Tab-separated table of C-alpha atoms and ligand atoms in Angstrom:
chain	number	residue	atom	x	y	z
A	1	MET	CA	-25.116	42.486	51.246
A	2	SER	CA	-27.434	45.132	49.930
A	3	LEU	CA	-27.465	48.663	51.169
A	4	LEU	CA	-31.037	48.087	52.164
A	5	SER	CA	-30.203	45.172	54.395
A	6	GLU	CA	-27.237	47.059	55.843
A	7	SER	CA	-29.502	49.886	56.732
A	8	PHE	CA	-32.481	47.980	58.100
A	9	GLU	CA	-32.211	45.161	60.541
A	10	LYS	CA	-35.340	43.141	60.019
A	11	ARG	CA	-38.229	43.572	57.699
A	12	GLU	CA	-41.868	42.872	57.716
A	13	ASN	CA	-43.208	40.425	55.216
A	14	CYS	CA	-46.543	41.201	53.535
A	15	GLY	CA	-50.123	42.091	54.372
A	16	LEU	CA	-53.354	40.801	52.818
A	17	PHE	CA	-56.884	42.150	52.841
A	18	ALA	CA	-60.046	41.061	51.004
A	19	VAL	CA	-63.703	42.055	50.880
A	20	PHE	CA	-66.585	40.116	49.322
A	21	GLY	CA	-70.049	41.589	48.879
A	22	ASP	CA	-69.642	45.286	49.577
A	23	PRO	CA	-70.173	47.993	46.917
A	24	GLU	CA	-67.229	49.845	48.460
A	25	ALA	CA	-64.992	46.775	48.536
A	26	ALA	CA	-61.994	48.607	47.014
A	27	GLN	CA	-62.306	51.540	49.429
A	28	LYS	CA	-62.532	49.168	52.396
A	29	THR	CA	-59.565	47.243	51.059
A	30	LEU	CA	-57.635	50.505	50.953
A	31	PHE	CA	-58.440	51.124	54.638
A	32	GLY	CA	-57.489	47.558	55.482
A	33	LEU	CA	-54.168	47.896	53.669
A	34	HIS	CA	-53.468	51.155	55.502
A	35	SER	CA	-53.794	49.388	58.808
A	36	LEU	CA	-51.501	46.612	57.572
A	37	GLN	CA	-48.884	49.039	56.298
A	38	HIS	CA	-46.487	47.925	59.057
A	39	ARG	CA	-46.243	44.555	57.255
A	40	GLY	CA	-44.789	46.004	54.071
A	41	GLN	CA	-44.021	49.382	52.572
A	42	GLU	CA	-42.385	48.525	49.256
A	43	SER	CA	-45.502	48.243	47.137
A	44	ALA	CA	-49.279	48.152	47.325
A	45	GLY	CA	-52.005	46.872	45.046
A	46	ILE	CA	-55.714	46.207	44.786
A	47	ALA	CA	-57.531	43.896	42.364
A	48	SER	CA	-61.323	44.030	42.170
A	49	SER	CA	-64.041	42.224	40.273
A	50	ASN	CA	-67.491	43.187	39.054
A	51	GLY	CA	-68.458	39.517	38.909
A	52	ASP	CA	-67.309	39.056	35.310
A	53	SER	CA	-63.837	40.502	35.022
A	54	ILE	CA	-60.980	41.666	37.197
A	55	SER	CA	-59.287	45.073	37.249
A	56	CYS	CA	-56.021	45.624	39.047
A	57	TYR	CA	-53.858	48.551	40.028
A	58	LYS	CA	-50.560	48.343	41.892
A	59	GLY	CA	-47.391	50.316	42.283
A	60	MET	CA	-44.250	50.928	44.246
A	61	GLY	CA	-44.422	52.644	47.612
A	62	VAL	CA	-46.763	52.900	50.569
A	63	VAL	CA	-50.533	52.674	50.173
A	64	ARG	CA	-51.193	56.408	50.264
A	65	ARG	CA	-48.551	56.993	47.623
A	66	VAL	CA	-49.820	54.329	45.223
A	67	PHE	CA	-53.482	55.283	45.689
A	68	ARG	CA	-53.132	59.053	45.858
A	69	ALA	CA	-56.215	60.971	46.914
A	70	GLY	CA	-57.896	62.444	43.847
A	71	SER	CA	-56.212	59.996	41.460
A	72	GLY	CA	-59.550	58.395	40.552
A	73	LEU	CA	-58.026	54.937	40.912
A	74	LEU	CA	-60.480	53.756	43.522
A	75	GLU	CA	-63.355	54.833	41.327
A	76	GLN	CA	-62.018	52.595	38.554
A	77	LEU	CA	-61.748	49.717	41.022
A	78	ARG	CA	-65.230	50.302	42.480
A	79	ASN	CA	-66.598	46.758	42.491
A	80	PRO	CA	-68.188	44.507	45.128
A	81	ILE	CA	-65.268	42.068	45.341
A	82	ALA	CA	-61.654	43.083	46.052
A	83	ILE	CA	-58.354	41.811	47.342
A	84	GLY	CA	-55.317	43.879	48.302
A	85	HIS	CA	-51.684	43.435	49.149
A	86	VAL	CA	-48.868	45.394	50.750
A	87	ARG	CA	-45.436	44.009	50.149
A	88	TYR	CA	-42.083	43.764	51.645
A	89	SER	CA	-40.059	41.440	49.465
A	90	THR	CA	-38.717	38.248	50.958
A	91	THR	CA	-38.222	36.626	47.560
A	92	GLY	CA	-37.595	38.758	44.510
A	93	SER	CA	-36.177	42.238	44.431
A	94	THR	CA	-37.900	45.582	44.889
A	95	LYS	CA	-39.336	46.279	41.469
A	96	ALA	CA	-42.658	46.941	39.813
A	97	ALA	CA	-42.903	43.489	38.195
A	98	ASN	CA	-42.990	41.931	41.644
A	99	CYS	CA	-45.857	44.061	43.001
A	100	GLN	CA	-48.975	42.125	43.948
A	101	PRO	CA	-51.705	41.049	43.376
A	102	LEU	CA	-50.336	39.179	40.361
A	103	LEU	CA	-52.991	39.154	37.653
A	104	ALA	CA	-53.052	36.358	35.072
A	105	GLU	CA	-55.302	34.804	32.498
A	106	TYR	CA	-55.224	31.055	31.996
A	107	SER	CA	-57.477	28.361	30.506
A	108	ARG	CA	-60.025	28.823	33.333
A	109	GLY	CA	-60.156	32.614	33.024
A	110	GLN	CA	-58.722	35.403	35.108
A	111	VAL	CA	-57.171	35.112	38.534
A	112	ALA	CA	-55.386	37.590	40.803
A	113	VAL	CA	-53.126	36.219	43.527
A	114	ALA	CA	-51.768	37.859	46.682
A	115	HIS	CA	-49.321	36.057	48.962
A	116	ASN	CA	-47.838	36.491	52.402
A	117	GLY	CA	-45.035	34.054	53.114
A	118	ASN	CA	-42.190	32.345	51.366
A	119	LEU	CA	-42.275	29.219	49.205
A	120	ILE	CA	-39.111	27.284	49.894
A	121	ASN	CA	-39.577	25.066	46.827
A	122	ALA	CA	-40.326	27.957	44.445
A	123	ALA	CA	-36.918	27.887	42.768
A	124	LEU	CA	-37.168	24.150	42.111
A	125	LEU	CA	-40.682	24.492	40.713
A	126	ARG	CA	-39.649	27.392	38.529
A	127	ASP	CA	-36.654	25.467	37.170
A	128	GLU	CA	-39.030	22.660	36.262
A	129	TYR	CA	-41.428	24.953	34.398
A	130	GLU	CA	-38.684	26.889	32.647
A	131	ALA	CA	-37.163	23.635	31.441
A	132	TYR	CA	-40.402	23.108	29.503
A	133	GLY	CA	-40.436	26.629	28.096
A	134	SER	CA	-42.587	28.548	30.560
A	135	ILE	CA	-41.913	32.255	30.764
A	136	PHE	CA	-42.100	34.125	34.050
A	137	ASN	CA	-42.893	37.824	34.325
A	138	SER	CA	-41.600	38.375	37.849
A	139	THR	CA	-38.902	37.098	40.146
A	140	CYS	CA	-41.157	36.495	43.118
A	141	ASP	CA	-42.005	33.036	44.384
A	142	THR	CA	-45.763	33.631	44.095
A	143	GLU	CA	-45.771	33.371	40.298
A	144	VAL	CA	-45.073	29.633	40.373
A	145	ILE	CA	-48.516	29.190	41.936
A	146	ILE	CA	-50.132	30.586	38.797
A	147	HIS	CA	-48.093	28.221	36.626
A	148	LEU	CA	-49.159	25.322	38.808
A	149	MET	CA	-52.789	26.394	38.456
A	150	ALA	CA	-52.507	26.586	34.670
A	151	LYS	CA	-50.916	23.165	34.215
A	152	PRO	CA	-53.410	21.014	32.229
A	153	THR	CA	-52.979	17.999	34.524
A	154	HIS	CA	-53.863	20.215	37.506
A	155	VAL	CA	-56.757	22.105	35.887
A	156	CYS	CA	-58.693	18.868	35.334
A	157	ARG	CA	-58.548	17.760	38.991
A	158	PRO	CA	-61.795	17.676	40.977
A	159	ASP	CA	-60.418	20.413	43.270
A	160	PRO	CA	-57.612	22.075	41.269
A	161	LEU	CA	-56.765	24.645	43.948
A	162	ALA	CA	-56.402	22.043	46.705
A	163	HIS	CA	-54.254	19.995	44.347
A	164	VAL	CA	-52.019	22.989	43.615
A	165	LEU	CA	-51.645	23.921	47.285
A	166	ASN	CA	-50.411	20.424	48.005
A	167	HIS	CA	-47.427	21.143	45.731
A	168	LEU	CA	-46.298	24.142	47.777
A	169	GLN	CA	-43.744	24.001	50.553
A	170	GLY	CA	-43.034	26.772	52.999
A	171	SER	CA	-45.228	29.502	54.389
A	172	TYR	CA	-48.246	30.868	52.598
A	173	SER	CA	-51.311	32.794	53.441
A	174	LEU	CA	-52.938	33.330	50.061
A	175	LEU	CA	-55.782	35.218	48.467
A	176	PHE	CA	-57.128	34.190	45.059
A	177	LEU	CA	-59.552	36.515	43.328
A	178	PHE	CA	-61.572	34.881	40.566
A	179	PRO	CA	-64.199	36.992	38.772
A	180	ASP	CA	-67.035	35.462	40.828
A	181	ARG	CA	-65.354	34.588	44.142
A	182	ILE	CA	-62.468	34.845	46.566
A	183	GLU	CA	-60.600	31.814	47.846
A	184	ALA	CA	-58.276	32.212	50.812
A	185	ALA	CA	-55.841	29.551	51.948
A	186	ARG	CA	-53.327	29.075	54.718
A	187	ASP	CA	-50.432	26.614	54.730
A	188	PRO	CA	-50.830	23.447	56.818
A	189	TYR	CA	-48.460	24.819	59.499
A	190	GLY	CA	-50.294	28.142	59.783
A	191	ILE	CA	-46.970	29.969	59.793
A	192	ARG	CA	-48.360	33.384	58.830
A	193	PRO	CA	-51.639	34.659	60.275
A	194	LEU	CA	-54.904	34.972	58.340
A	195	CYS	CA	-58.214	36.091	59.842
A	196	LEU	CA	-61.872	36.203	58.856
A	197	GLY	CA	-64.297	39.014	59.588
A	198	ARG	CA	-67.752	40.298	58.691
A	199	THR	CA	-69.159	43.786	58.332
A	200	ARG	CA	-72.452	44.857	59.926
A	201	GLU	CA	-73.965	44.736	56.445
A	202	GLY	CA	-72.915	41.110	56.031
A	203	ALA	CA	-69.898	41.424	53.709
A	204	TYR	CA	-67.060	38.995	54.449
A	205	LEU	CA	-63.487	40.111	55.036
A	206	ILE	CA	-60.142	38.380	55.149
A	207	ALA	CA	-57.073	40.025	56.634
A	208	SER	CA	-53.566	39.181	57.721
A	209	GLU	CA	-54.294	40.630	61.151
A	210	THR	CA	-57.417	41.543	63.086
A	211	CYS	CA	-56.285	45.180	63.309
A	212	ALA	CA	-57.381	45.551	59.670
A	213	ILE	CA	-60.800	44.060	60.411
A	214	ASP	CA	-61.183	46.535	63.287
A	215	ALA	CA	-60.047	49.358	61.005
A	216	VAL	CA	-63.123	48.988	58.806
A	217	GLY	CA	-65.484	48.656	61.771
A	218	ALA	CA	-66.136	44.956	61.188
A	219	GLU	CA	-66.337	41.989	63.504
A	220	PHE	CA	-63.593	39.357	63.814
A	221	LEU	CA	-65.104	35.904	63.248
A	222	ARG	CA	-62.192	33.499	63.484
A	223	GLU	CA	-58.800	32.648	61.999
A	224	VAL	CA	-58.537	30.753	58.743
A	225	GLU	CA	-57.278	27.403	59.991
A	226	PRO	CA	-53.972	25.882	58.890
A	227	GLY	CA	-54.597	23.765	55.807
A	228	GLU	CA	-57.996	25.366	55.172
A	229	ILE	CA	-59.427	26.938	52.023
A	230	VAL	CA	-62.209	29.450	52.633
A	231	THR	CA	-64.449	30.372	49.707
A	232	LEU	CA	-66.434	33.597	49.619
A	233	ASP	CA	-69.024	33.726	46.869
A	234	LYS	CA	-72.647	34.699	46.328
A	235	ARG	CA	-73.751	31.726	48.462
A	236	GLY	CA	-71.775	33.062	51.420
A	237	LEU	CA	-68.827	31.444	53.173
A	238	SER	CA	-67.809	27.827	52.765
A	239	SER	CA	-64.762	25.922	53.883
A	240	ARG	CA	-62.764	22.841	52.978
A	241	PHE	CA	-59.356	21.424	53.899
A	242	PHE	CA	-56.579	20.528	51.480
A	243	VAL	CA	-54.812	18.421	54.115
A	244	PRO	CA	-56.764	16.433	56.725
A	245	ARG	CA	-57.890	18.894	59.371
A	246	GLY	CA	-55.599	18.871	62.412
A	247	SER	CA	-53.183	16.390	60.813
A	248	VAL	CA	-50.208	18.780	61.079
A	249	THR	CA	-48.966	20.316	64.329
A	250	PRO	CA	-48.951	24.080	63.673
A	251	ALA	CA	-45.748	26.113	63.504
A	252	HIS	CA	-47.026	29.657	63.981
A	253	CYS	CA	-44.260	32.220	63.588
A	254	LEU	CA	-43.568	33.421	67.123
A	255	PHE	CA	-41.711	36.407	65.709
A	256	GLU	CA	-45.088	37.743	64.585
A	257	HIS	CA	-45.946	38.111	68.270
A	258	VAL	CA	-42.513	39.446	69.215
A	259	TYR	CA	-42.146	42.054	66.496
A	260	PHE	CA	-44.202	41.993	63.301
A	261	ALA	CA	-47.847	42.078	64.210
A	262	LYS	CA	-49.566	45.202	65.492
A	263	GLN	CA	-50.242	45.481	69.216
A	264	ASN	CA	-54.011	45.691	68.785
A	265	SER	CA	-54.137	42.529	66.657
A	266	THR	CA	-55.165	39.123	67.885
A	267	ILE	CA	-53.337	36.377	66.018
A	268	PHE	CA	-52.761	32.714	66.819
A	269	GLY	CA	-55.545	33.075	69.377
A	270	GLU	CA	-53.825	35.752	71.435
A	271	ASN	CA	-53.636	39.541	71.596
A	272	VAL	CA	-50.199	40.796	70.569
A	273	HIS	CA	-49.946	43.541	73.213
A	274	GLY	CA	-50.931	41.072	75.935
A	275	PHE	CA	-48.253	38.617	74.825
A	276	ARG	CA	-45.587	41.315	74.735
A	277	LYS	CA	-46.483	42.541	78.212
A	278	LYS	CA	-46.198	38.990	79.508
A	279	VAL	CA	-42.734	38.518	78.009
A	280	GLY	CA	-41.730	41.885	79.501
A	281	ARG	CA	-42.738	40.717	82.967
A	282	ARG	CA	-40.919	37.443	82.472
A	283	LEU	CA	-37.847	39.334	81.263
A	284	ALA	CA	-37.841	41.350	84.493
A	285	MET	CA	-37.969	38.114	86.486
A	286	GLU	CA	-35.163	36.508	84.485
A	287	HIS	CA	-32.949	39.607	84.302
A	288	PRO	CA	-33.595	42.029	87.158
A	289	VAL	CA	-31.407	45.103	87.553
A	290	GLU	CA	-31.131	48.147	89.842
A	291	ALA	CA	-32.178	51.111	87.709
A	292	ASP	CA	-34.065	54.427	87.687
A	293	VAL	CA	-36.139	54.234	84.534
A	294	VAL	CA	-37.402	51.705	81.975
A	295	VAL	CA	-37.278	53.051	78.412
A	296	PRO	CA	-38.863	51.166	75.510
A	297	VAL	CA	-37.576	51.093	71.967
A	298	PRO	CA	-40.829	52.052	70.266
A	299	ASP	CA	-43.027	50.772	68.845
A	300	SER	CA	-42.545	47.034	69.140
A	301	GLY	CA	-40.579	47.229	72.420
A	302	THR	CA	-43.190	49.351	74.196
A	303	SER	CA	-45.534	46.629	75.423
A	304	ALA	CA	-42.648	44.512	76.759
A	305	ALA	CA	-41.212	47.581	78.521
A	306	ILE	CA	-44.572	48.194	80.215
A	307	GLY	CA	-44.492	44.588	81.439
A	308	TYR	CA	-40.883	44.976	82.611
A	309	ALA	CA	-41.711	48.169	84.498
A	310	GLU	CA	-44.820	46.642	86.090
A	311	GLN	CA	-42.931	43.582	87.290
A	312	SER	CA	-39.801	45.406	88.460
A	313	GLY	CA	-41.506	48.433	89.975
A	314	ILE	CA	-39.124	50.726	88.053
A	315	VAL	CA	-40.654	53.853	86.530
A	316	PHE	CA	-41.628	53.573	82.844
A	317	ASP	CA	-40.959	56.572	80.645
A	318	MET	CA	-40.726	57.415	76.951
A	319	GLY	CA	-37.016	58.115	76.584
A	320	LEU	CA	-37.128	57.422	72.845
A	321	VAL	CA	-39.583	58.925	70.398
A	322	ARG	CA	-40.116	57.397	66.995
A	323	SER	CA	-40.655	59.526	63.920
A	324	HIS	CA	-43.362	57.911	61.841
A	325	TYR	CA	-42.498	60.086	58.879
A	326	ALA	CA	-38.831	59.241	58.336
A	327	GLY	CA	-39.679	56.174	56.237
A	328	ARG	CA	-36.962	54.862	54.027
A	329	THR	CA	-35.734	58.169	52.797
A	330	PHE	CA	-32.044	57.838	53.540
A	331	ILE	CA	-30.242	54.757	52.361
A	332	SER	CA	-26.715	55.938	52.320
A	333	PRO	CA	-23.526	53.995	51.590
A	334	ASP	CA	-21.827	56.135	54.245
A	335	PRO	CA	-21.903	54.389	57.683
A	336	ALA	CA	-21.954	57.751	59.478
A	337	LEU	CA	-25.024	58.823	57.543
A	338	ARG	CA	-26.677	55.478	58.234
A	339	GLU	CA	-26.130	56.052	61.939
A	340	LEU	CA	-27.732	59.472	61.543
A	341	GLU	CA	-30.697	57.717	59.999
A	342	VAL	CA	-31.194	55.822	63.263
A	343	THR	CA	-31.332	59.076	65.209
A	344	LEU	CA	-33.669	60.558	62.640
A	345	LYS	CA	-36.087	57.711	63.231
A	346	LEU	CA	-35.618	57.488	66.990
A	347	ALA	CA	-34.962	60.674	68.950
A	348	VAL	CA	-33.853	60.605	72.584
A	349	VAL	CA	-35.762	62.578	75.211
A	350	ALA	CA	-32.668	63.721	77.104
A	351	GLU	CA	-34.659	64.830	80.161
A	352	VAL	CA	-35.809	61.237	80.703
A	353	VAL	CA	-32.377	59.581	80.602
A	354	ARG	CA	-29.887	62.251	81.745
A	355	GLY	CA	-27.972	61.149	84.844
A	356	LYS	CA	-30.103	57.994	85.147
A	357	ARG	CA	-29.521	54.257	85.229
A	358	VAL	CA	-31.599	53.299	82.210
A	359	VAL	CA	-33.115	49.908	81.329
A	360	VAL	CA	-33.651	49.898	77.580
A	361	VAL	CA	-36.175	47.265	76.461
A	362	ASP	CA	-36.011	46.190	72.820
A	363	ASP	CA	-38.003	43.439	71.139
A	364	SER	CA	-35.066	41.779	69.378
A	365	ILE	CA	-31.570	42.300	68.020
A	366	VAL	CA	-30.654	41.107	64.552
A	367	ARG	CA	-27.434	42.567	63.188
A	368	GLY	CA	-26.887	44.925	66.098
A	369	ASN	CA	-25.847	48.083	64.268
A	370	THR	CA	-29.197	49.794	64.734
A	371	THR	CA	-29.332	48.839	68.414
A	372	ARG	CA	-25.834	50.201	68.964
A	373	GLY	CA	-26.854	53.451	67.282
A	374	LYS	CA	-29.759	53.820	69.727
A	375	ILE	CA	-27.545	52.994	72.723
A	376	ARG	CA	-24.957	55.573	71.655
A	377	ALA	CA	-27.643	58.218	71.295
A	378	ILE	CA	-28.961	57.501	74.813
A	379	ARG	CA	-25.403	57.634	76.193
A	380	GLN	CA	-24.745	60.942	74.442
A	381	ALA	CA	-27.921	62.308	76.023
A	382	GLY	CA	-26.338	61.742	79.444
A	383	ALA	CA	-27.459	58.303	80.681
A	384	LYS	CA	-25.283	57.149	83.603
A	385	GLU	CA	-25.713	53.418	82.955
A	386	ILE	CA	-27.499	51.512	80.200
A	387	HIS	CA	-28.850	48.012	80.775
A	388	LEU	CA	-30.238	46.395	77.670
A	389	ARG	CA	-33.064	43.887	78.031
A	390	VAL	CA	-34.311	41.985	75.001
A	391	SER	CA	-37.754	40.408	74.990
A	392	CYS	CA	-36.758	37.364	72.918
A	393	PRO	CA	-33.726	35.019	72.851
A	394	PRO	CA	-30.599	35.708	70.754
A	395	ILE	CA	-31.353	35.317	67.044
A	396	ARG	CA	-28.794	32.896	65.669
A	397	PHE	CA	-30.405	31.441	62.547
A	398	PRO	CA	-31.945	32.889	59.363
A	399	CYS	CA	-35.630	32.661	58.534
A	400	TYR	CA	-36.687	30.814	55.383
A	401	TYR	CA	-40.405	31.244	56.000
A	402	GLY	CA	-41.032	34.804	54.960
A	403	ILE	CA	-39.038	37.184	57.119
A	404	ASP	CA	-36.072	38.956	55.592
A	405	PHE	CA	-33.243	38.408	58.061
A	406	PRO	CA	-29.571	38.775	57.201
A	407	THR	CA	-27.428	35.669	56.652
A	408	LYS	CA	-26.346	33.597	59.651
A	409	GLU	CA	-22.884	35.152	59.541
A	410	GLU	CA	-24.326	38.662	59.774
A	411	LEU	CA	-26.460	37.937	62.840
A	412	LEU	CA	-24.950	39.545	65.925
A	413	ALA	CA	-25.538	36.531	68.173
A	414	ASN	CA	-23.966	34.086	65.736
A	415	ASN	CA	-20.697	32.823	67.231
A	416	ARG	CA	-20.541	35.576	69.874
A	417	THR	CA	-20.627	35.131	73.614
A	418	LEU	CA	-23.032	37.192	75.652
A	419	ASP	CA	-20.175	39.351	76.880
A	420	GLN	CA	-18.924	39.937	73.329
A	421	ILE	CA	-22.447	41.037	72.389
A	422	ARG	CA	-22.539	43.344	75.427
A	423	GLN	CA	-19.213	44.881	74.430
A	424	PHE	CA	-20.307	45.354	70.825
A	425	LEU	CA	-23.469	47.117	71.940
A	426	GLU	CA	-21.564	49.218	74.496
A	427	VAL	CA	-23.908	48.563	77.439
A	428	GLU	CA	-23.257	47.913	81.134
A	429	SER	CA	-25.340	44.721	81.081
A	430	ILE	CA	-27.458	42.718	78.678
A	431	GLY	CA	-30.195	40.165	79.272
A	432	TYR	CA	-32.136	38.173	76.682
A	433	LEU	CA	-35.369	36.383	77.508
A	434	SER	CA	-34.885	32.607	77.430
A	435	LEU	CA	-36.647	30.490	74.805
A	436	GLU	CA	-38.404	28.548	77.571
A	437	GLY	CA	-39.496	31.828	79.149
A	438	MET	CA	-40.863	33.163	75.877
A	439	LEU	CA	-42.749	29.958	75.116
A	440	ALA	CA	-44.153	29.898	78.657
A	441	CYS	CA	-45.766	33.284	77.917
A	442	ALA	CA	-47.527	32.032	74.777
A	443	SER	CA	-51.057	30.680	75.011
A	444	LEU	CA	-50.601	27.603	72.796
A	445	PRO	CA	-48.438	24.551	73.539
A	446	ALA	CA	-44.722	25.157	72.856
A	447	ASP	CA	-44.644	22.789	69.870
A	448	HIS	CA	-47.309	24.873	68.069
A	449	TYR	CA	-44.819	27.643	67.251
A	450	CYS	CA	-41.919	28.053	64.884
A	451	THR	CA	-38.862	29.191	66.830
A	452	ALA	CA	-36.254	28.304	64.199
A	453	CYS	CA	-34.499	31.683	64.159
A	454	TRP	CA	-33.709	31.229	67.855
A	455	GLY	CA	-33.174	27.476	68.101
A	456	GLY	CA	-32.316	26.420	64.539
A	457	LYS	CA	-35.040	23.750	64.395
A	458	TYR	CA	-36.794	24.182	61.053
A	459	ARG	CA	-40.122	22.394	61.011
A	460	ILE	CA	-40.220	22.361	57.202
A	461	PRO	CA	-36.834	21.145	56.005
A	462	VAL	CA	-35.038	23.594	53.721
A	463	GLN	CA	-33.189	21.692	51.018
A	464	ILE	CA	-31.336	24.562	49.400
A	465	ALA	CA	-30.131	27.734	51.073
A	466	LEU	CA	-32.524	30.395	49.840
A	467	ASN	CA	-32.197	34.086	49.882
A	468	LYS	CA	-34.281	36.955	48.662
A	469	PHE	CA	-32.556	36.957	45.284
A	470	THR	CA	-32.751	33.225	44.559
A	471	MET	CA	-35.013	33.877	41.556
A	472	GLU	CA	-32.770	36.603	40.152
A	473	ARG	CA	-30.095	34.238	38.936
A	474	TYR	CA	-30.277	35.267	35.302
A	475	GLN	CA	-29.815	38.920	36.081
A	476	MET	CA	-26.829	38.093	38.230
A	477	TYR	CA	-25.244	36.177	35.358
A	478	MET	CA	-25.813	39.176	33.107
A	479	PHE	CA	-23.942	41.416	35.496
A	480	GLU	CA	-21.118	38.904	35.778
A	481	GLU	CA	-20.720	38.912	32.020
A	482	MET	CA	-20.773	42.667	31.910
A	483	ASP	CA	-18.028	42.770	34.556
A	484	VAL	CA	-15.817	40.593	32.375
B	501	LIG	S1	-37.698	31.325	61.657
B	501	LIG	FE1	-38.307	32.925	63.145
B	501	LIG	S2	-39.099	34.601	61.877
B	501	LIG	FE2	-39.053	32.762	60.601
B	501	LIG	S3	-41.087	31.811	60.765
B	501	LIG	FE3	-39.800	30.866	62.310
B	501	LIG	S4	-40.096	32.115	64.171
B	501	LIG	FE4	-40.845	33.296	62.438
């Protein structure tokens, strides 16, 4: 278990943004990435093209750190075509070699690739290529896509990209920047979101979430469909499908709605804030309680808490305040310091909770340590009773499709009864929303969502147990030898 995973319960995955046909494409991409920063804070990068060749800059850290004001970087990237990426690693460790977009040159010229998702067959594909002498520069799953693209028997296909995509298994929303065009693709299950937009001036945009399209003052057109490839080039927008359209029942990640996506985004055909309010109301119906105040765990628990308060008639108040500046500054091996980190990020407004029966509404519980830290802080501030309400079911299974959860054994709800969970979290009562209740709040049919982390039913079978460091095997061997 890494210190990082000990310290943080669940992590975002990645964010994508692209602009075609705007002289300020790189600047707009920067704005888009800013608004997608919640999807990944480990690294950021932009690749742009002048129509003939691609330039790329990327680095470790949040967008504003990588592209510092006054650095001149955007000026160097000032081209009419750009793609960008913010990363939180779900495969491959946190290091510069794994920053995206990945830029490569192969027999067909340059290409830059940005990926949101997780390829569950990446390790197998990489083994295959390495057996024939291929050399990889990174340890992220995305690089196998470039090797697939470069393979001579793939290059000569009538539609090489469609052919390559048919070799991938798992979740992928992808951006490909070629010198003269952008191609965007979404896996046949549509696990991660991907949206299309257009500026008033007619430039096309692609973004992980609609909040990024709004951020640059553009109009949301539609989502990229599962199994679709969208091409943006000088002729405009065109579309084709690499699997027969509608042939696969979607498996949209419902955790995007519960936690990852921003409240002002519309993904999978539904506004995130609206969905969260609905689950909050449903939670109040399933788990009512006598209390004085409803307190959200901000930010992702806020919408559900509003719904809970509306349905229950209990007063809503901001008993917890999130610091948006704490970031990932303190990753300490000392458990006491890690608990302090929780209070640094989330401060209690004692006046709201003192002497009260408090309903705390959180979006989800993964390992439980962070939640317990928040509960303790509210108790110390003088709450009389604390009733925890969680706006999704107990998480009992890991995610192999692009969200960095701990192992099954580390999940709080794994092999624990509800009362054991309640005792661990030190609350008077606990209530999780049922899976049926959560699905009833969603706008699409229940079988159009992935719910594997709650129910254990993986729509895309996972043959080998993957983790974030699956591709780091050689480094691990090196350390083992050094230990000897
Ligand atoms: S397992 Fe959970 S987090 Fe992963 S894709 Fe499915 S719903 Fe989303």
